Amino acid sequence: MAFHESYDVVVVGGGNAGFSAATAAAQSGAEVCLVEKAPFEDAGGNTFYTAAAFRCCFDGLQDLLPYLFRADGTKGLPQDLIDKIEMTPYTKADFHSDINRVTKGRADPVLANTLVDNSRGAVQWLMDNGARFVLSFNRQAYFVDGKYKFWGGMVLNMTGQGKELFEFHLKTAREVGVVVHFSSPAVDLITDPMTNEVLGVKVFRGGKMTAIHAKGGVILACGGFQSCPALRAQYLGPGWDLAHVRGSRYNTGDGHAMAKKIGARLEGNYSGCHSVAWDAKSSRANGNRGLTNQYTKSGYPLGVMVNVDGRRFVDEGLDLRNFTYAVFGKEILKQPQGIAFQIWDANGSELLRKEEYADSVTTNLRAETLDQLADILVTKGLKDKKRVLQTIAEFNEACKSFQREHPERKFDPSVKDGMSTQGTERSLDIGKTNWAMPIERGPFQAVEVTCGITFTFGGLAVTSKAEVLCDLTGNKVEGLWCAGELLGGLFWGNYPGGSGLTMGTVMGRIAGREAAERAKHWVI
């Protein structure tokens, strides 16, 4: 076949994983082209819409301090702030335990090992390339007893969140010589008709098809299928076509289709996805490039969630927030009309993150009494005022009963504090395992939420070297790699918060280096 252009490595997809692959390949000496479906003004994939949080192993605060920035972009933290930070190391054993717990042991052990073993190195590589990381005070710490207590193992995010992460990647890639084309959707993989080796990719660019040769191979990093309502309904099930898309509108399963067409093996939790409590007033088809991740509504551990029938439907305190937020969107979608209300009293409201719950971000419903708040909720779709007041009254009584039985327990949002509704004298059908405090001090606050889908868990089967496997033979497809949300087999039902971006960089780097090395041995 005649090619219009030729490079050592071609990367499909311009998010964190794709740019990690492209930059790593270029740093390994390859000539690299990255093609992105979206136009520049809408580019960045899901990466653009994230908080840019990365989960990695680390040996405590001193391990990270030399590389940290302040929120204003200044390098280094002042000593008086350092003295107030309480942070424990996050070990490989911790990371493995979290993966196994939230995926219920289903995660591919090879991929889990690859993620955990390379997590710290991946973040360091980003830092060494100029990425500015801050401690996630606003997301992963509470100020308790004079200390910023970090919780959940994930402590890092980039200063400007996903917007800055995308800008950093684009700048870094161009500096090392990567050729980047926006508005250039990949249409088909080009293969050898005899061996099925991937030789390049067809791209629709500038109103015509362009055949691009990839001497070392092609790296697919073009995301999941979460932005395609038809595929969501097909794989995730009835009702999922109604979910709101948190991020890029361009992640419509293109990589799955291209790879499947040449016989790649599909792998992983195709009926599962990452989905969160999301602002009900958001757009259904794509994220907001101004507010991005701020539409997430993750303050539910500090209060309760009820459906339009006025009933609770999840254990809001089941685990630390970054181990439950990716599954509660699914539970909201199951409720009547696919919506719910998060409710707090004044004590809970004081701890909510302003970036998610400020009046400039969401529609806060407030009242001096619960009865008045219930009246407001009726105007927003609540069907049973009496039932919601009864639900909260029963919840409050269960909280107080447990506290009478366990006066030694103390509310602490930075740990799983065991403040529960499930005592011996009184308990609820759906309990709250941690942070269960009565909702009784006015003023009261509520926010309407729906399901926001982030990415899908089903993808392509790969090796620890990011090589895509052939469904027919079980061997690798020569010249084809995969990274990012298109990778299947790691996350099942849930994931530890911040591990998606880390895995994107881990596998992107591996794929980029491997493809660059293969290009060195290319023979005409």
Coordinates of C-alpha atoms in Angstrom, one line a residue:
M1 CA 0.0 0.0 0.0
A2 CA 1.2 3.5 -0.8
F3 CA 1.6 5.8 2.3
H4 CA 1.3 9.5 2.2
E5 CA 3.5 10.0 5.3
S6 CA 5.9 8.0 7.4
Y7 CA 7.0 8.1 11.0
D8 CA 8.7 5.7 13.4
V9 CA 5.7 5.7 15.8
V10 CA 2.1 6.9 15.4
V11 CA 0.0 7.6 18.5
V12 CA -3.8 7.7 18.2
G13 CA -5.3 9.9 21.0
G14 CA -4.3 13.1 22.6
G15 CA -4.9 12.7 26.3
N16 CA -2.5 11.8 29.2
A17 CA -1.8 8.3 27.9
G18 CA -1.4 9.3 24.3
F19 CA 1.0 12.2 25.0
S20 CA 2.9 10.1 27.6
A21 CA 3.4 7.5 24.8
A22 CA 4.4 10.1 22.2
T23 CA 6.9 11.9 24.4
A24 CA 8.4 8.7 25.7
A25 CA 8.9 7.5 22.1
A26 CA 10.4 10.8 21.0
Q27 CA 12.8 10.8 24.0
S28 CA 13.8 7.3 22.9
G29 CA 14.9 8.7 19.5
A30 CA 11.8 8.1 17.4
E31 CA 10.1 10.3 14.9
V32 CA 6.6 10.5 16.3
C33 CA 3.2 11.6 15.0
L34 CA 0.2 12.0 17.3
V35 CA -3.3 12.2 15.8
E36 CA -6.3 13.5 17.7
K37 CA -9.9 13.3 16.7
A38 CA -11.0 16.5 18.4
P39 CA -10.3 20.0 17.1
F40 CA -7.7 21.9 19.2
E41 CA -10.3 24.0 21.0
D42 CA -12.0 20.9 22.3
A43 CA -8.9 18.7 22.7
G44 CA -7.3 17.0 25.7
G45 CA -9.5 14.0 25.9
N46 CA -10.8 13.1 29.4
T47 CA -7.5 14.4 30.8
F48 CA -8.7 18.0 30.3
Y49 CA -11.7 17.4 32.6
T50 CA -9.9 15.7 35.5
A51 CA -8.5 17.0 38.7
A52 CA -5.2 15.7 37.5
A53 CA -4.8 13.5 40.6
F54 CA -2.2 10.8 40.4
R55 CA -2.0 7.8 42.8
C56 CA 1.5 6.5 43.4
C57 CA 3.6 4.8 46.0
F58 CA 5.8 7.1 48.1
D59 CA 7.9 6.9 51.2
G60 CA 6.2 9.7 53.1
L61 CA 6.3 13.5 52.9
Q62 CA 10.1 13.7 52.7
D63 CA 10.0 11.7 49.5
L64 CA 7.8 14.2 47.8
L65 CA 8.9 17.5 49.3
P66 CA 11.8 18.3 46.9
Y67 CA 9.4 18.3 43.9
L68 CA 6.3 20.1 45.3
F69 CA 4.9 23.4 44.3
R70 CA 2.5 25.8 46.0
A71 CA -0.9 26.5 44.5
D72 CA 0.4 29.8 43.1
G73 CA 3.1 27.9 41.2
T74 CA 6.0 28.7 43.5
K75 CA 8.4 25.9 44.1
G76 CA 8.7 24.5 47.6
L77 CA 6.5 24.6 50.7
P78 CA 7.1 26.9 53.7
Q79 CA 8.3 25.2 56.9
D80 CA 5.3 26.3 59.0
L81 CA 3.0 24.5 56.5
I82 CA 5.2 21.4 56.4
D83 CA 5.0 21.2 60.2
K84 CA 1.2 21.0 60.0
I85 CA 1.1 18.1 57.5
E86 CA 0.3 14.6 58.7
M87 CA 0.9 12.0 56.0
T88 CA 1.8 8.3 56.1
P89 CA 3.8 6.5 53.4
Y90 CA 1.8 4.7 50.7
T91 CA 3.5 1.4 50.1
K92 CA 3.2 -1.1 47.3
A93 CA 1.3 -3.4 49.7
D94 CA -1.1 -0.5 50.4
F95 CA -1.7 0.1 46.7
H96 CA -2.2 -3.6 45.9
S97 CA -4.6 -3.9 48.9
D98 CA -6.7 -1.0 47.6
I99 CA -6.8 -2.4 44.1
N100 CA -7.8 -5.9 45.3
R101 CA -10.4 -4.5 47.7
V102 CA -12.3 -2.2 45.3
T103 CA -12.2 -4.6 42.4
K104 CA -13.0 -7.6 44.6
G105 CA -9.9 -9.4 43.5
R106 CA -10.8 -9.3 39.8
A107 CA -8.0 -7.0 38.6
D108 CA -5.5 -8.7 36.3
P109 CA -2.5 -9.3 38.6
V110 CA 0.1 -8.7 35.8
L111 CA -1.4 -5.3 35.0
A112 CA -1.9 -4.5 38.7
N113 CA 1.8 -5.2 39.3
T114 CA 2.8 -3.1 36.3
L115 CA 0.8 -0.2 37.7
V116 CA 2.0 -0.4 41.3
D117 CA 5.7 -1.1 40.5
N118 CA 5.9 1.8 38.0
S119 CA 3.6 4.3 39.7
R120 CA 6.3 6.4 41.5
G121 CA 8.6 6.3 38.5
A122 CA 5.8 7.6 36.2
V123 CA 5.0 10.5 38.4
Q124 CA 8.7 11.3 38.8
W125 CA 9.1 11.3 35.0
L126 CA 6.3 13.8 34.7
M127 CA 8.0 15.9 37.4
D128 CA 11.3 15.7 35.6
N129 CA 9.7 16.8 32.4
G130 CA 8.4 19.9 34.1
A131 CA 5.0 19.0 35.5
R132 CA 4.1 21.0 38.6
F133 CA 2.5 18.9 41.4
V134 CA 0.9 20.2 44.6
L135 CA -0.3 18.4 47.6
S136 CA -4.1 17.9 47.3
F137 CA -5.1 19.8 50.5
N138 CA -8.5 20.6 49.1
R139 CA -9.4 17.1 48.0
Q140 CA -7.4 14.7 50.2
A141 CA -6.9 16.3 53.5
Y142 CA -9.0 17.6 56.4
F143 CA -7.7 20.1 59.0
V144 CA -8.1 18.2 62.3
D145 CA -6.6 19.1 65.6
G146 CA -4.2 21.6 64.1
K147 CA -3.0 19.2 61.4
Y148 CA -3.7 18.7 57.7
K149 CA -4.5 15.0 57.8
F150 CA -4.1 13.3 54.4
W151 CA -6.2 10.3 53.8
G152 CA -6.8 7.6 51.2
G153 CA -3.2 7.2 49.9
M154 CA -3.6 9.7 47.0
V155 CA -1.9 13.0 47.8
L156 CA -0.8 14.6 44.5
N157 CA -2.4 16.6 41.7
M158 CA -1.2 19.1 39.2
T159 CA -1.5 22.8 40.1
G160 CA -3.9 23.7 37.3
Q161 CA -5.6 20.3 37.3
G162 CA -6.6 18.7 33.9
K163 CA -6.3 21.9 31.9
E164 CA -2.6 22.3 32.9
L165 CA -1.9 18.6 32.5
F166 CA -3.0 18.8 28.9
E167 CA -1.1 22.0 28.2
F168 CA 2.0 20.5 29.8
H169 CA 1.8 17.4 27.7
L170 CA 1.3 19.3 24.5
K171 CA 4.2 21.7 25.2
T172 CA 6.5 18.8 26.2
A173 CA 5.6 16.7 23.2
R174 CA 6.2 19.5 20.8
E175 CA 9.5 20.4 22.4
V176 CA 10.8 16.9 21.8
G177 CA 9.7 17.0 18.2
V178 CA 6.3 15.2 18.2
V179 CA 4.1 16.2 15.2
V180 CA 0.6 16.8 16.5
H181 CA -2.5 16.9 14.3
F182 CA -5.9 17.8 15.7
S183 CA -9.2 17.3 13.9
S184 CA -7.7 14.1 12.6
P185 CA -9.8 11.0 13.5
A186 CA -8.2 7.6 13.0
V187 CA -10.5 5.5 10.8
D188 CA -8.7 2.2 10.3
L189 CA -5.5 0.3 11.1
I190 CA -3.4 -0.7 8.1
T191 CA -2.2 -4.2 8.3
D192 CA -0.1 -6.6 6.2
P193 CA -2.7 -8.9 4.5
M194 CA -0.6 -12.0 5.0
T195 CA 0.8 -11.5 8.6
N196 CA -1.7 -9.1 10.1
E197 CA 1.2 -6.9 11.3
V198 CA 0.1 -3.3 11.9
L199 CA 1.9 -1.1 9.4
G200 CA 0.1 2.2 10.0
V201 CA -3.2 4.0 10.2
K202 CA -5.7 5.7 8.0
V203 CA -6.6 9.2 9.2
F204 CA -9.3 11.6 7.9
R205 CA -7.5 14.9 7.9
G206 CA -8.2 18.1 5.9
G207 CA -11.2 16.6 4.2
K208 CA -9.4 13.5 2.8
M209 CA -8.0 10.1 3.8
T210 CA -4.3 10.1 4.7
A211 CA -2.4 6.8 5.1
I212 CA 0.4 7.2 7.7
H213 CA 3.1 4.6 7.9
A214 CA 4.4 3.6 11.4
K215 CA 7.7 1.8 11.1
G216 CA 7.7 0.8 14.8
G217 CA 4.0 0.5 15.2
V218 CA 0.8 2.2 16.3
I219 CA -0.2 3.1 19.8
L220 CA -3.9 3.3 20.5
A221 CA -4.8 5.7 23.3
C222 CA -8.1 7.0 22.2
G223 CA -10.2 6.3 25.3
G224 CA -13.3 4.2 26.1
F225 CA -16.8 4.2 24.6
Q226 CA -18.5 6.3 27.3
S227 CA -19.5 9.1 25.0
C228 CA -21.6 6.8 22.7
P229 CA -25.1 6.4 24.1
A230 CA -25.8 3.3 21.9
L231 CA -22.6 1.5 23.1
R232 CA -23.4 2.4 26.7
A233 CA -26.8 0.9 26.4
Q234 CA -25.4 -2.2 24.6
Y235 CA -22.6 -3.0 27.1
L236 CA -23.5 -1.3 30.4
G237 CA -27.3 -2.0 30.1
P238 CA -30.7 -0.3 29.9
G239 CA -30.8 3.3 31.1
W240 CA -27.1 4.0 30.5
D241 CA -27.9 6.0 27.4
L242 CA -29.4 8.6 29.9
A243 CA -26.2 9.1 31.8
H244 CA -24.4 12.5 31.6
V245 CA -20.9 12.5 30.0
R246 CA -18.3 14.0 32.4
G247 CA -15.5 14.5 29.9
S248 CA -14.7 14.4 26.2
R249 CA -17.5 13.9 23.7
Y250 CA -15.1 12.2 21.3
N251 CA -14.5 9.0 23.2
T252 CA -16.9 6.8 21.2
G253 CA -15.2 3.5 21.0
D254 CA -13.1 4.1 17.9
G255 CA -10.1 2.2 19.3
H256 CA -12.2 -0.8 20.2
A257 CA -13.7 -0.9 16.7
M258 CA -10.4 -0.5 14.8
A259 CA -8.6 -3.2 17.0
K260 CA -11.5 -5.6 16.9
K261 CA -11.7 -5.3 13.1
I262 CA -8.1 -6.8 12.9
G263 CA -8.8 -9.5 15.4
A264 CA -7.7 -7.9 18.7
R265 CA -8.9 -9.6 21.9
L266 CA -11.5 -7.6 23.9
E267 CA -10.9 -7.8 27.6
G268 CA -12.2 -6.6 30.9
N269 CA -15.4 -5.4 32.6
Y270 CA -17.5 -4.4 29.6
S271 CA -20.6 -4.0 31.8
G272 CA -18.7 -1.7 34.2
C273 CA -17.6 1.9 34.2
H274 CA -16.4 4.8 36.3
S275 CA -19.4 6.9 37.2
V276 CA -19.9 9.6 39.9
A277 CA -22.4 11.8 41.6
W278 CA -22.6 14.6 39.0
D279 CA -24.4 17.9 38.9
A280 CA -27.9 17.4 37.6
K281 CA -27.9 20.7 35.8
S282 CA -24.9 19.7 33.6
S283 CA -24.9 19.0 29.9
R284 CA -25.8 15.5 29.0
A285 CA -23.5 15.0 26.0
N286 CA -20.1 16.3 27.2
G287 CA -18.3 18.0 30.1
N288 CA -18.0 21.7 30.7
R289 CA -14.5 23.1 29.7
G290 CA -14.8 25.9 32.1
L291 CA -15.9 24.1 35.2
T292 CA -14.5 20.6 34.2
N293 CA -14.2 18.4 37.3
Q294 CA -16.1 20.9 39.5
Y295 CA -19.4 19.4 38.5
T296 CA -18.4 16.3 40.6
K297 CA -20.4 16.2 43.8
S298 CA -18.4 14.1 46.3
G299 CA -19.5 15.5 49.6
Y300 CA -22.0 12.7 50.3
P301 CA -19.9 11.1 53.1
L302 CA -20.7 14.2 55.2
G303 CA -24.5 13.9 54.9
V304 CA -27.0 11.6 53.3
M305 CA -28.4 10.9 49.8
V306 CA -32.0 10.3 49.1
N307 CA -34.0 9.5 45.9
V308 CA -37.2 11.2 44.8
D309 CA -39.2 8.9 47.0
G310 CA -37.3 10.3 50.0
R311 CA -35.4 7.1 50.8
R312 CA -31.6 6.5 51.2
F313 CA -30.2 3.9 48.9
V314 CA -26.4 3.7 49.6
D315 CA -24.1 3.6 52.6
E316 CA -22.6 7.0 52.2
G317 CA -19.8 6.1 54.6
L318 CA -18.9 2.7 53.2
D319 CA -15.3 3.8 52.6
L320 CA -13.1 6.8 52.1
R321 CA -14.5 8.9 49.3
N322 CA -11.9 8.1 46.7
F323 CA -12.8 4.4 46.9
T324 CA -16.6 4.9 46.5
Y325 CA -17.1 8.0 44.3
A326 CA -16.5 6.0 41.1
V327 CA -19.4 3.6 41.8
F328 CA -22.1 5.8 43.3
G329 CA -23.0 7.3 40.0
K330 CA -24.3 3.9 39.0
E331 CA -26.4 3.7 42.1
I332 CA -27.9 7.1 41.4
L333 CA -28.8 6.1 37.8
K334 CA -30.8 3.1 39.2
Q335 CA -33.0 5.4 41.2
P336 CA -36.4 6.7 39.9
Q337 CA -35.8 9.4 37.3
G338 CA -32.0 8.8 37.7
I339 CA -31.6 11.6 40.2
A340 CA -31.0 12.0 43.9
F341 CA -30.5 14.7 46.5
Q342 CA -27.5 15.2 48.7
I343 CA -28.5 16.7 52.1
W344 CA -26.4 18.2 54.9
D345 CA -26.9 20.2 58.0
A346 CA -24.7 23.2 58.9
N347 CA -22.0 20.9 60.3
G348 CA -21.6 19.0 57.1
S349 CA -21.9 22.0 54.9
E350 CA -18.9 23.7 56.6
L351 CA -16.7 20.8 55.4
L352 CA -17.9 20.8 51.7
R353 CA -15.3 21.6 49.1
K354 CA -16.0 25.0 47.6
E355 CA -14.7 24.0 44.2
E356 CA -17.7 21.6 43.9
Y357 CA -20.4 23.3 46.0
A358 CA -19.9 27.1 45.6
D359 CA -22.9 29.0 44.5
S360 CA -21.1 29.9 41.3
V361 CA -20.7 26.2 40.5
T362 CA -24.0 24.5 41.5
T363 CA -27.6 25.3 42.5
N364 CA -27.6 25.0 46.3
L365 CA -31.0 24.6 47.9
R366 CA -31.0 26.1 51.4
A367 CA -33.5 26.5 54.3
E368 CA -33.4 27.2 58.0
T369 CA -35.4 24.1 58.8
L370 CA -35.7 20.6 57.4
D371 CA -39.4 21.0 56.8
Q372 CA -38.7 24.1 54.7
L373 CA -35.9 22.3 52.8
A374 CA -38.3 19.4 52.1
D375 CA -40.8 21.9 50.6
I376 CA -38.1 23.2 48.3
L377 CA -37.1 19.6 47.3
V378 CA -40.8 18.9 46.3
T379 CA -40.5 21.7 43.7
K380 CA -37.4 19.9 42.3
G381 CA -39.0 16.5 41.9
L382 CA -39.2 15.0 45.4
K383 CA -42.4 13.0 45.5
D384 CA -42.9 12.3 49.3
K385 CA -42.1 15.1 51.7
K386 CA -43.3 13.1 54.7
R387 CA -41.1 10.2 53.8
V388 CA -37.9 12.2 53.5
L389 CA -38.5 13.8 56.9
Q390 CA -39.1 10.4 58.3
T391 CA -35.9 9.1 56.7
I392 CA -33.8 11.8 58.2
A393 CA -35.5 11.5 61.6
E394 CA -34.8 7.7 61.6
F395 CA -31.2 8.4 60.5
N396 CA -30.7 10.9 63.3
E397 CA -32.1 8.6 66.0
A398 CA -29.8 5.8 64.8
C399 CA -26.8 8.1 64.9
K400 CA -27.6 9.2 68.5
S401 CA -28.3 5.6 69.6
F402 CA -24.9 4.5 68.3
Q403 CA -23.2 7.5 70.1
R404 CA -24.8 6.6 73.4
E405 CA -23.4 3.0 73.0
H406 CA -20.0 4.2 71.9
P407 CA -19.2 7.5 73.7
E408 CA -15.5 7.0 73.0
R409 CA -15.9 7.4 69.3
K410 CA -15.1 10.7 67.7
F411 CA -16.1 12.2 64.3
D412 CA -13.0 12.4 62.1
P413 CA -13.5 12.9 58.3
S414 CA -9.8 12.1 57.6
V415 CA -10.1 8.4 58.7
K416 CA -12.7 5.7 58.7
D417 CA -13.9 6.8 62.1
G418 CA -16.5 4.0 62.8
M419 CA -19.2 6.6 63.6
S420 CA -22.1 4.4 62.5
T421 CA -25.9 4.1 62.5
Q422 CA -25.7 0.4 63.3
G423 CA -25.9 -0.1 67.0
T424 CA -27.3 -2.9 69.1
E425 CA -30.4 -1.0 70.2
R426 CA -31.2 0.7 66.9
S427 CA -30.0 0.2 63.3
L428 CA -31.1 1.0 59.7
D429 CA -31.8 -1.3 56.8
I430 CA -29.2 0.7 54.9
G431 CA -26.7 1.8 57.4
K432 CA -24.0 4.4 57.3
T433 CA -20.7 2.8 58.4
N434 CA -18.6 5.9 59.0
W435 CA -19.1 9.7 59.6
A436 CA -22.7 9.2 60.7
M437 CA -23.7 12.4 62.4
P438 CA -27.2 13.7 63.0
I439 CA -28.6 16.1 60.5
E440 CA -30.2 18.6 62.8
R441 CA -28.4 21.9 63.0
G442 CA -29.6 24.5 60.6
P443 CA -29.3 26.0 58.1
F444 CA -29.7 23.0 55.9
Q445 CA -28.4 22.5 52.3
A446 CA -29.2 20.1 49.4
V447 CA -28.0 19.6 45.9
E448 CA -29.6 17.6 43.1
V449 CA -27.3 15.1 41.4
T450 CA -27.4 12.6 38.6
C451 CA -25.0 10.0 37.2
G452 CA -21.9 11.3 35.4
I453 CA -20.0 8.7 33.4
T454 CA -16.2 9.1 33.2
F455 CA -14.8 6.1 31.4
T456 CA -15.6 2.5 30.6
F457 CA -13.7 -0.4 32.0
G458 CA -13.9 -2.8 29.0
G459 CA -11.1 -2.5 26.5
L460 CA -8.3 -4.4 24.8
A461 CA -6.2 -7.3 26.2
V462 CA -2.6 -6.3 26.6
T463 CA 0.7 -7.7 28.0
S464 CA 2.8 -5.9 30.6
K465 CA 4.6 -4.3 27.7
A466 CA 1.3 -2.8 26.5
E467 CA 1.2 -5.1 23.4
V468 CA -2.3 -5.8 22.2
L469 CA -3.2 -9.5 22.0
C470 CA -4.7 -11.3 19.1
D471 CA -8.0 -13.1 20.0
L472 CA -7.4 -16.0 17.6
T473 CA -3.8 -16.9 18.6
G474 CA -3.4 -15.3 22.0
N475 CA -0.1 -13.9 20.7
K476 CA 0.7 -10.2 20.4
V477 CA -0.5 -8.3 17.3
E478 CA 2.8 -7.2 15.8
G479 CA 3.1 -3.4 15.7
L480 CA 0.1 -2.6 18.0
W481 CA 0.1 -1.2 21.5
C482 CA -2.6 0.2 23.8
A483 CA -2.6 2.6 26.7
G484 CA -5.1 4.6 28.8
E485 CA -8.8 4.0 29.1
L486 CA -8.8 1.7 26.1
L487 CA -6.9 -0.9 28.1
G488 CA -9.0 -3.6 29.6
G489 CA -8.6 -6.0 32.5
L490 CA -7.3 -3.8 35.3
F491 CA -10.4 -2.1 36.7
W492 CA -13.6 -4.1 37.5
G493 CA -16.6 -2.5 39.0
N494 CA -14.6 0.2 40.7
Y495 CA -11.0 1.6 41.0
P496 CA -8.9 3.4 43.5
G497 CA -9.2 7.2 42.8
G498 CA -6.3 8.6 40.9
S499 CA -5.0 5.3 39.5
G500 CA -6.4 5.9 36.0
L501 CA -4.1 8.8 35.1
T502 CA -1.2 7.0 36.7
M503 CA -1.9 3.8 34.6
G504 CA -2.2 6.0 31.5
T505 CA 1.3 7.4 32.0
V506 CA 2.8 4.0 33.1
M507 CA 1.5 2.1 30.0
G508 CA 2.0 5.1 27.7
R509 CA 5.6 5.3 28.6
I510 CA 6.1 1.6 28.2
A511 CA 4.3 1.5 24.8
G512 CA 6.2 4.6 23.6
R513 CA 9.6 3.1 24.4
E514 CA 8.7 -0.4 23.0
A515 CA 7.4 1.1 19.7
A516 CA 10.5 3.3 19.4
E517 CA 12.8 0.4 19.9
R518 CA 11.0 -1.7 17.3
A519 CA 11.3 1.2 14.8
K520 CA 15.1 1.0 15.1
H521 CA 15.0 -2.5 13.6
W522 CA 12.7 -1.7 10.8
V523 CA 13.9 -2.9 7.4
I524 CA 12.5 -1.7 4.0

